CSV table of C-alpha atoms (C1' of nucleotides) in Angstrom, one decimal:
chain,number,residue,atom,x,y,z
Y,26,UNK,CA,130.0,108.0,158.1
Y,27,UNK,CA,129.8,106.8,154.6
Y,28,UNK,CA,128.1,108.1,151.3
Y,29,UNK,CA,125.3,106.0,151.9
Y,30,UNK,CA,124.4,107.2,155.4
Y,31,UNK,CA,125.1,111.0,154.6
Y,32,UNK,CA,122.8,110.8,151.6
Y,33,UNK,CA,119.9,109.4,153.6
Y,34,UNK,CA,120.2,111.6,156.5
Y,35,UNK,CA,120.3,114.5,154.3
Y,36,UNK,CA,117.1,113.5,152.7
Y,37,UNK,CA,115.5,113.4,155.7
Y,38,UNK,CA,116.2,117.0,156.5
Y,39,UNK,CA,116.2,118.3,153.1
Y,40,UNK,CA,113.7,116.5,151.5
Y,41,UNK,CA,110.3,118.8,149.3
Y,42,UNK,CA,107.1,117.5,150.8
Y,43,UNK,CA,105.9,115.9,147.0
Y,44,UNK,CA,102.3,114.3,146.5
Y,45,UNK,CA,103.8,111.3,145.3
Y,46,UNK,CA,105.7,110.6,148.2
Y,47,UNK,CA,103.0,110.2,150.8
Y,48,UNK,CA,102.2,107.0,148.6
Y,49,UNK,CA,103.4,103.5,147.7
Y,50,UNK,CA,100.5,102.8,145.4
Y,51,UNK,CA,102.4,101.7,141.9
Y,52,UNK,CA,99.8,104.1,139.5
Y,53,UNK,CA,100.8,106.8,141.7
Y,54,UNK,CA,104.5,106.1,141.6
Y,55,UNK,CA,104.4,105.3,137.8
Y,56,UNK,CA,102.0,108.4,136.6
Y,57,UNK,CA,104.7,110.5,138.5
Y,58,UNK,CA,107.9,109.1,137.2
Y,59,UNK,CA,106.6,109.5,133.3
Y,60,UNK,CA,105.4,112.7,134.0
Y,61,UNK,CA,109.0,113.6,135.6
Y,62,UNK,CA,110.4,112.4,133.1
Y,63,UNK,CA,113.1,114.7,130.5
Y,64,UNK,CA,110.7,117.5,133.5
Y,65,UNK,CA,111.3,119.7,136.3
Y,66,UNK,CA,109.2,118.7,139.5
Y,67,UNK,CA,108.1,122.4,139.3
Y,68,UNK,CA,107.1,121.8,135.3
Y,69,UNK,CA,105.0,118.5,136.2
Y,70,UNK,CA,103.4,118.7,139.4
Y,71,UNK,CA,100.4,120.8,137.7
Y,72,UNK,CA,99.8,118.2,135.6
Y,73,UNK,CA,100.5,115.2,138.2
Y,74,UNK,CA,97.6,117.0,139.9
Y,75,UNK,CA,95.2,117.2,137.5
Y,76,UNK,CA,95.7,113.7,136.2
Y,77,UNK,CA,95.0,111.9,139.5
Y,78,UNK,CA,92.3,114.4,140.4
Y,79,UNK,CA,91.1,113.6,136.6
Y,80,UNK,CA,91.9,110.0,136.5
Y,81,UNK,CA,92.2,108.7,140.3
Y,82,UNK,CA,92.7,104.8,139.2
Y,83,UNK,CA,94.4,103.2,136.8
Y,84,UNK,CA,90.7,102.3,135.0
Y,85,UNK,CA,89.7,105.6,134.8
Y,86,UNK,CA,93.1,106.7,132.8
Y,87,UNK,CA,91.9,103.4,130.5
Y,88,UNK,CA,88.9,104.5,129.9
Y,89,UNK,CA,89.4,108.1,128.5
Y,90,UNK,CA,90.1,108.9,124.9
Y,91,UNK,CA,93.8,109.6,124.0
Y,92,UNK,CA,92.4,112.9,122.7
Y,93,UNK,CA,91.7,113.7,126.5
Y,94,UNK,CA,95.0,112.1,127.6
Y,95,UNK,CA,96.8,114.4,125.0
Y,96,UNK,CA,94.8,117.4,126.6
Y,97,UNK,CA,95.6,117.0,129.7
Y,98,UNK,CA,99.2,116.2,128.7
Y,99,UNK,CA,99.0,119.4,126.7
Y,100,UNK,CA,102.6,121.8,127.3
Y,101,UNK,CA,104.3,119.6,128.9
Y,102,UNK,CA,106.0,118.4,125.2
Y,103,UNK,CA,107.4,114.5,124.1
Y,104,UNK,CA,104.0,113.8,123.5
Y,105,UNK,CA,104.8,110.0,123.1
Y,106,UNK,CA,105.2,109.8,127.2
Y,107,UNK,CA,101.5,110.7,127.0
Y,108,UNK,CA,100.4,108.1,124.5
Y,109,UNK,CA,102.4,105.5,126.1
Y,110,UNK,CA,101.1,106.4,129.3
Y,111,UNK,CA,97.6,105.7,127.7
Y,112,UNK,CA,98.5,102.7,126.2
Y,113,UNK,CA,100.1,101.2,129.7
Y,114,UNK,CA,96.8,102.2,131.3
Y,115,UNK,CA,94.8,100.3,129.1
Y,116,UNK,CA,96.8,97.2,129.0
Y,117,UNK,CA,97.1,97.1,133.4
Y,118,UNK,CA,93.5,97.9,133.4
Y,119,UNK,CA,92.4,95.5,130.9
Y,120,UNK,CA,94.6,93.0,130.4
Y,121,UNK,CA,96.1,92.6,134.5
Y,122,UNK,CA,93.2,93.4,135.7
Y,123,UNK,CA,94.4,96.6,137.0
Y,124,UNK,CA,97.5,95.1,138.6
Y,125,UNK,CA,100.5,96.5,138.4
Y,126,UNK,CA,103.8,94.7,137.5
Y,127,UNK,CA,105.7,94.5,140.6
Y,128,UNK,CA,108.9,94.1,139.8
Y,129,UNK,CA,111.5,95.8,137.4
Y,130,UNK,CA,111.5,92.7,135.3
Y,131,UNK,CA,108.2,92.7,134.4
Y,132,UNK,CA,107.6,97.2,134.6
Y,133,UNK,CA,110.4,97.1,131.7
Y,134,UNK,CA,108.0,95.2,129.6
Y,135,UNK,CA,105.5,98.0,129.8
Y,136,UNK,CA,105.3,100.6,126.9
Y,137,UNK,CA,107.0,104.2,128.0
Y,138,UNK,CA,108.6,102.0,130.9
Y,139,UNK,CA,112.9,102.2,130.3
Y,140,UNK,CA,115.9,101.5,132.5
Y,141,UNK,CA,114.8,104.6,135.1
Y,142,UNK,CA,111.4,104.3,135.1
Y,143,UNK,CA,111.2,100.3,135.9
Y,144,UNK,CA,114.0,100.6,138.9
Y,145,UNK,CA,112.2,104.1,140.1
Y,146,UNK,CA,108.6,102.2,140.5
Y,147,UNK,CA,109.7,98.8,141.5
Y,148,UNK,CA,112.4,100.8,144.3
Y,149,UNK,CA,109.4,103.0,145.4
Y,150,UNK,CA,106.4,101.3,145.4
Y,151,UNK,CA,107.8,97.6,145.7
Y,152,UNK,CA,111.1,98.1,147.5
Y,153,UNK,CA,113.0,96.1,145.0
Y,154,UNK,CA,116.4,96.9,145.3
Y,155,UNK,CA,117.2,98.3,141.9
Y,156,UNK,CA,119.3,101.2,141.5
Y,157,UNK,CA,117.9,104.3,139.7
Y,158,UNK,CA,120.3,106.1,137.2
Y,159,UNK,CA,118.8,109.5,136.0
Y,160,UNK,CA,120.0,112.7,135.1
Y,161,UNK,CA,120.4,113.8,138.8
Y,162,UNK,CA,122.6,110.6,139.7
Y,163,UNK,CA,124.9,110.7,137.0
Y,164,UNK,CA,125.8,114.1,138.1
Y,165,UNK,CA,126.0,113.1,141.8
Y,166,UNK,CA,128.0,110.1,140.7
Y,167,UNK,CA,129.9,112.0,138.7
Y,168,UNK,CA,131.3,114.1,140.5
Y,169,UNK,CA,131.8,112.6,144.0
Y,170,UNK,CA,134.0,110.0,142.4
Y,171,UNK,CA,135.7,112.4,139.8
Y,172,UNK,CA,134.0,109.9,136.9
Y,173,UNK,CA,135.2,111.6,133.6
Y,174,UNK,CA,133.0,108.6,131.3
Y,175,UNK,CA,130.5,110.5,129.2
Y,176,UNK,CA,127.3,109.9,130.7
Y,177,UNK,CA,125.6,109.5,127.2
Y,178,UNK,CA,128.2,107.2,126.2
Y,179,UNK,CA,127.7,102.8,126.0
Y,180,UNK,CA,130.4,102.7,128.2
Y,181,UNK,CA,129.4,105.3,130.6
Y,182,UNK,CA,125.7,104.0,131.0
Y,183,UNK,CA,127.0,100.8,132.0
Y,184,UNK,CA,129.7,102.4,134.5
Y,185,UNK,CA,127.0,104.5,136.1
Y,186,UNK,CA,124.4,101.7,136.4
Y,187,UNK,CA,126.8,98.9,137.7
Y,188,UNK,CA,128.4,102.1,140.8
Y,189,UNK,CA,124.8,102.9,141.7
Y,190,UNK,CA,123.9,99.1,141.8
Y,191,UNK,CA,126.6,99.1,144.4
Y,192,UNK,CA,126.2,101.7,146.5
Y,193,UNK,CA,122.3,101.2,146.6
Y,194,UNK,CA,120.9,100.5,150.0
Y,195,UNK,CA,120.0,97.0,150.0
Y,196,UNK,CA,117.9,97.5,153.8
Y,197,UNK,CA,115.8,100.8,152.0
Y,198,UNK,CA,116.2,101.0,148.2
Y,199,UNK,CA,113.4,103.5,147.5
Y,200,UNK,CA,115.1,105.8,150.6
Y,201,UNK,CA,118.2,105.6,148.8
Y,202,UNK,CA,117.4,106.2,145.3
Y,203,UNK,CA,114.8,109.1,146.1
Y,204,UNK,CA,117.7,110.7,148.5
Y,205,UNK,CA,120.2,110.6,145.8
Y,206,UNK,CA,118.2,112.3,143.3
Y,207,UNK,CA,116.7,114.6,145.6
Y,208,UNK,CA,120.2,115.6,146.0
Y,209,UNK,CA,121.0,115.8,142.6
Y,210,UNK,CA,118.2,117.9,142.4
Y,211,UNK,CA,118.7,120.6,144.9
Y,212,UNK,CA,121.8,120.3,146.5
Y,213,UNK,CA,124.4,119.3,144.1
Y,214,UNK,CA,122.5,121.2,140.8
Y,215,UNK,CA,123.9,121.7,137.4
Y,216,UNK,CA,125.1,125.3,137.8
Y,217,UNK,CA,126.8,126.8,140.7
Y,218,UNK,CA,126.0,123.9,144.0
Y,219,UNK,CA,126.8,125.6,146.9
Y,220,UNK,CA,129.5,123.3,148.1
Y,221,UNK,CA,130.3,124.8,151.1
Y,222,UNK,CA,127.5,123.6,152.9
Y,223,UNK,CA,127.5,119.9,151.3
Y,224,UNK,CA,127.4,117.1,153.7
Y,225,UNK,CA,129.5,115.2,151.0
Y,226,UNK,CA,132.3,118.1,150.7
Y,227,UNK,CA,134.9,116.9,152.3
Y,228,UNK,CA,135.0,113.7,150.3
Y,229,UNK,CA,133.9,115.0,146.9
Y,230,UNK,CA,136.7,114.3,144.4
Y,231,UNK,CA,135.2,117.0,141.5
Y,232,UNK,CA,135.4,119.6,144.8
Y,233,UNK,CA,138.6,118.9,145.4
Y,234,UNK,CA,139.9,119.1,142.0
Y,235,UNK,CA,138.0,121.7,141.1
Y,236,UNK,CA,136.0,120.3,138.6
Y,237,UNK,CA,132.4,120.7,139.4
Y,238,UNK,CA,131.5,123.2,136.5
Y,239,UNK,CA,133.1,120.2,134.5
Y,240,UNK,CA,131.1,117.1,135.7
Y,241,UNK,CA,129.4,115.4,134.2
Y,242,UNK,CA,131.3,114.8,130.8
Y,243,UNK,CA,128.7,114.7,127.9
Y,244,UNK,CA,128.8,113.6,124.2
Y,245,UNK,CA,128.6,116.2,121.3
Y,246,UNK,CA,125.0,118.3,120.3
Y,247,UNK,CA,122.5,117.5,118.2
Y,248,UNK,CA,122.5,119.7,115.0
Y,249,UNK,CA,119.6,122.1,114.4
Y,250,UNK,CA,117.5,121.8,111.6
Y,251,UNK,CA,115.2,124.8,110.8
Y,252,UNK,CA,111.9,124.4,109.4
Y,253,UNK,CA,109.4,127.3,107.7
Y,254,UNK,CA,105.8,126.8,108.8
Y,255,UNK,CA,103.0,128.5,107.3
Y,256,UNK,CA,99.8,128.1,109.6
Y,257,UNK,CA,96.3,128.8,107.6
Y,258,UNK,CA,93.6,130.3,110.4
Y,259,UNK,CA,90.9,130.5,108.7
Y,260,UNK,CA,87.8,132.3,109.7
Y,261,UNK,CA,84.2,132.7,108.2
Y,262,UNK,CA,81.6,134.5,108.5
Y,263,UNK,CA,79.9,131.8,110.5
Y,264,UNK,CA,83.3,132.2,113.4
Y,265,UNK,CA,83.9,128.4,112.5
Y,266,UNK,CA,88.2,127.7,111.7
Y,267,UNK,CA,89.6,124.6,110.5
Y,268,UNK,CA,91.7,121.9,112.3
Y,269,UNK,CA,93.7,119.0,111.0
Y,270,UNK,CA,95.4,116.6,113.2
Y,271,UNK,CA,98.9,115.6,112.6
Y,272,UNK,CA,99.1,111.6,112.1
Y,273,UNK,CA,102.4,111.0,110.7
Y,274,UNK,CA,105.6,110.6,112.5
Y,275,UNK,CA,107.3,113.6,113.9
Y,276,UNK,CA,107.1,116.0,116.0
Y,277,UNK,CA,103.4,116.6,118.0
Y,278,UNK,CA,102.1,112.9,116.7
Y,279,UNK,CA,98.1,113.5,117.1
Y,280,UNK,CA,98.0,116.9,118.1
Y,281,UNK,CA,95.7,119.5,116.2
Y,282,UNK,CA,96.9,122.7,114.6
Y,283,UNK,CA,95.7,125.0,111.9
Y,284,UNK,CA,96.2,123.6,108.2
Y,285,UNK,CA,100.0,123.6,107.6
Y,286,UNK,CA,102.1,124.4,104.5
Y,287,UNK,CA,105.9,124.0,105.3
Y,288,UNK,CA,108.3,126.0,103.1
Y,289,UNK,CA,111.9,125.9,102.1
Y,290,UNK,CA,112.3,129.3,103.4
Y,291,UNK,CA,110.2,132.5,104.9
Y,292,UNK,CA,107.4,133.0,102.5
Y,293,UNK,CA,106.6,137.0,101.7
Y,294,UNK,CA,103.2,138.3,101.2
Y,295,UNK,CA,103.9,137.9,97.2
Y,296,UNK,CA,105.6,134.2,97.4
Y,297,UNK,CA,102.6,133.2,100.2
Y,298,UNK,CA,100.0,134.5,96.9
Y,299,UNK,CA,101.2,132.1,94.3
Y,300,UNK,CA,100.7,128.8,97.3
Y,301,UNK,CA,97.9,126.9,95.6
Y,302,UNK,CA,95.9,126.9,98.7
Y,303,UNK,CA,92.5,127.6,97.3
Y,304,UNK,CA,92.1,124.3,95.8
Y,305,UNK,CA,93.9,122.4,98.7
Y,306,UNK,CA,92.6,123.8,101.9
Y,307,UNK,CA,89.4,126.1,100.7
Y,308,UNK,CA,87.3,124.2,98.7
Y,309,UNK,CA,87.8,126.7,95.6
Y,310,UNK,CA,86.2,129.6,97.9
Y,311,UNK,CA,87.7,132.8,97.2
Y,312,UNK,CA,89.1,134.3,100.5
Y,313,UNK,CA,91.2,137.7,101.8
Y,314,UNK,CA,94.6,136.8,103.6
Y,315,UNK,CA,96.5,138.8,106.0
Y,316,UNK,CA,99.8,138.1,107.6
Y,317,UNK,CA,99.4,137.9,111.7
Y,318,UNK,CA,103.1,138.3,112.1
Y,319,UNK,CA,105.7,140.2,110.5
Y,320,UNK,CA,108.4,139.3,112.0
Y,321,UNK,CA,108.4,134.8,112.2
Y,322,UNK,CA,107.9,133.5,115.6
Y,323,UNK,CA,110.4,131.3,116.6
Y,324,UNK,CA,109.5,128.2,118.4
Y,325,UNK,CA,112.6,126.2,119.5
Y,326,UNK,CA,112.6,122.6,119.8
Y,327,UNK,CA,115.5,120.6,121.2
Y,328,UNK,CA,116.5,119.8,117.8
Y,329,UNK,CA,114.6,121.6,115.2
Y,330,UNK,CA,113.9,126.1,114.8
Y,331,UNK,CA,110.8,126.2,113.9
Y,332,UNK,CA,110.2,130.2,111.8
Y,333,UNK,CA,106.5,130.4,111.7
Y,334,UNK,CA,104.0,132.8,109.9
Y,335,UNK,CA,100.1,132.8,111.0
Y,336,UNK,CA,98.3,133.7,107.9
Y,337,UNK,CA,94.6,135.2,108.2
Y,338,UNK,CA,92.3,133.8,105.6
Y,339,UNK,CA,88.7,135.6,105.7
Y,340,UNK,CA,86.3,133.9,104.0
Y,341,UNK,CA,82.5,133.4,103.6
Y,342,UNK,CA,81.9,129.8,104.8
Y,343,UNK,CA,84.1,127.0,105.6
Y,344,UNK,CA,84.2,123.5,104.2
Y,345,UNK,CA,81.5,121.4,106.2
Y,346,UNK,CA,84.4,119.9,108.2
Y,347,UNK,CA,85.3,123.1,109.7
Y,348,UNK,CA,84.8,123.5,114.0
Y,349,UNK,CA,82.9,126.6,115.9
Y,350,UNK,CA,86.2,128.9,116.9
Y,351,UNK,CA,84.1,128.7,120.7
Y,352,UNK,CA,85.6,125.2,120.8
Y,353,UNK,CA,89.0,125.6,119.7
Y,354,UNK,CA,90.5,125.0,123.1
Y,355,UNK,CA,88.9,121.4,123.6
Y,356,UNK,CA,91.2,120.2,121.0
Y,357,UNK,CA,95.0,119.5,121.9
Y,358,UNK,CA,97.1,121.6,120.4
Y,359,UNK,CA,101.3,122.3,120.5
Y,360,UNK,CA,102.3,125.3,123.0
Y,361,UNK,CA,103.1,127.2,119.6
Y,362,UNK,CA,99.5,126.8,118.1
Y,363,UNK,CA,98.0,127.6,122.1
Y,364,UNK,CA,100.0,130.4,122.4
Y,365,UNK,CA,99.0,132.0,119.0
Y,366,UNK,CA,95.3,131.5,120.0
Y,367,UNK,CA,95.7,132.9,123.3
Y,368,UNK,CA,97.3,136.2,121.6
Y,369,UNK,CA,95.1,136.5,119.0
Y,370,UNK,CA,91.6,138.0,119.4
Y,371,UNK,CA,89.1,135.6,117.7
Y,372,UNK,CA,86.6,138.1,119.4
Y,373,UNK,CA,87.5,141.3,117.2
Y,374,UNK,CA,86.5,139.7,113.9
O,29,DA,C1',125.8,104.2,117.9
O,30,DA,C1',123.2,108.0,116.3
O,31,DG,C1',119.0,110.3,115.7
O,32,DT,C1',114.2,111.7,117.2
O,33,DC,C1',111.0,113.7,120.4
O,34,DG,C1',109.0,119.6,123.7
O,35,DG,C1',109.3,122.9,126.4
O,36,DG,C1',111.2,126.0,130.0
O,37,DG,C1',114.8,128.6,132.2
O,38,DC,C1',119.0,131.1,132.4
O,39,DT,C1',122.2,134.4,130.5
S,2,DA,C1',119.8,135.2,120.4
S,3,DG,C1',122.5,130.9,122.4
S,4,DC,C1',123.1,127.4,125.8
S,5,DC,C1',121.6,123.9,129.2
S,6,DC,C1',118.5,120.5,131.3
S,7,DA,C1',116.5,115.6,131.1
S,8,DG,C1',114.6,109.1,129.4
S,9,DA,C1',112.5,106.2,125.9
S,10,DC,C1',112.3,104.8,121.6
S,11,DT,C1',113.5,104.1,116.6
S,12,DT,C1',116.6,103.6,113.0
DNA sequence: AAGTCGGGGCT
DNA sequence: AGCCCAGACTT
């Protein structure tokens, strides 16, 4: 039996019983494969729930506000997949008249929609044969033909692409490309694949070179940059707080978080004293500050080390643009801001 | 081609 | 604490 045929029969022994497989409707198949994506199955299938249960067509996801996109969205991080997901909803809704593109072609076109995504829905939910190439088949791939090209390489993106073109079942694509990752996934996983009771063992070239703890070859690591935040919660005696949203570029694009001052380094009690935050932030109210945390909080991004202070400022009454503390959670906010207001008692003041 | 964009899990 | 995982987009 060849790869092909051992693949597909272990998938259809070994295959997770997922809500998005019991479907071939495209918004389905597409709202799952951006919420999969850079994710875990067992990080996104919360929120693959409560967006179809939220938005059960691809009008309804068209018609909400991107602040309710983003709060739905909210923990599961590279916030862009969530306004590009908004922004593809509105333009099938609207614009196709809530027709899907159905073929990888045209799903490339569509915003949030790469290489992956546009084979994954147009395999799935339109049987086109085009071969998927994710992280779970460039391991597979990898390692059953002993493939030493960097997988985040030029050269190794088009190696990887052009093998899985050719070993795709042309007869049933979406079988074949769901059974390979699904394989990837569980059975032949980053760290310590129990080999011995692979269907693919005897023919695995990394197994019988011993290389599986060194496939697949990746490029270099991104460099760390480390960032000093300073988050102002502010509280009056009326329990309203201030929000801002964060419109630039960056990190957490349209999310809300307290008011922000970002220092060069970790700000003492002294250093925080001289910030000129009274006429920035308050209004010229005078105001009592207390530091939260002594010791920063670090929240680790993939590529930045974020060493954060939450800084208490009491005060009489807020600016008029200040928001009842009561509905601080509507708002979306980054897991670092949702976890500070989950820990700290708003109720003790 | 290199850098940016979250968060969770494992050790 | 350090290391690993996993696509699309921008520069």
């Amino acid at each position: 039996m060849d790869f092909k045929n051992k693949l597909t029969n272990w998938y259809s022994d070994n295959k997770r019983s997922l809500p998005w497989r019991n479907t071939k409707n495209p918004y389905y198949i597409w709202l799952s494969e951006i919420i999969l994506q850079q994710t875990q199955v067992k990080q996104g299938l919360p929120y693959y729930e409560d967006f179809i249960k939220q938005y059960p067509t691809v009008f309804d996801l068209a018609n909400a506000s991107e602040e309710e996109v983003l709060k739905l969205w909210q923990g599961l991080g590279y916030y862009s997949r969530a306004r590009n997901l908004h922004t593809t909803a509105k333009h099938v809704a609207f614009e196709l008249d809530g027709r899907f593109p159905n073929n990888y072609k045209d799903l490339l076109k569509l915003k949030g929609v790469g290489d992956y995504t546009a084979s994954a829905v147009a395999s799935i939910a339109f049987n086109e044969v085009a071969a998927v190439v994710d992280g779970n088949v460039y391991r597979v791939l990898s390692r059953y033909y002993g493939i030493i090209t960097p997988i985040n390489s030029t050269d190794g993106i088009k190696e990887f692409k052009k093998l899985a073109s050719n070993l795709i079942d042309k007869e049933q694509p979406a079988t074949f490309n769901q059974a390979i990752m699904e394989f990837g996934a569980t059975q032949c996983k980053p760290k310590n694949p129990n080999c011995t009771i692979c269907p693919l063992n005897e023919s695995c070239m990394a197994l019988q070179k011993n290389m599986i703890e060194f496939l697949p070859v990746k490029l270099k690591k991104t460099k760390v940059k480390t960032r000093f935040f300073n988050f102002l919660v502010c509280i009056d005696n009326n329990k309203n707080t201030l929000l801002e949203k964060r419109t630039s570029k960056g990190i957490w694009q349209n999310l809300y978080q307290f008011p922000l001052i970002e220092s060069n380094k970790s700000l003492s009690s002294e250093e925080f004293h001289l910030l000129n935050i009274k006429d920035s932030v308050l209004d010229n109210l005078n105001f009592d500050y207390s530091l939260y945390n002594i010791e920063d909080i670090v929240h680790k991004l993939s590529h930045q080390h974020l060493y954060t202070k939450f800084w208490i400022i009491e005060t009489k009454e807020l600016p008029k643009k200040s928001i009842a503390i009561k509905e601080i959670k509507k708002y979306p906010v980054p897991v670092l801001i949702s976890s500070f207001i989950d820990a700290f008692n708003f109720n003790d003041l």
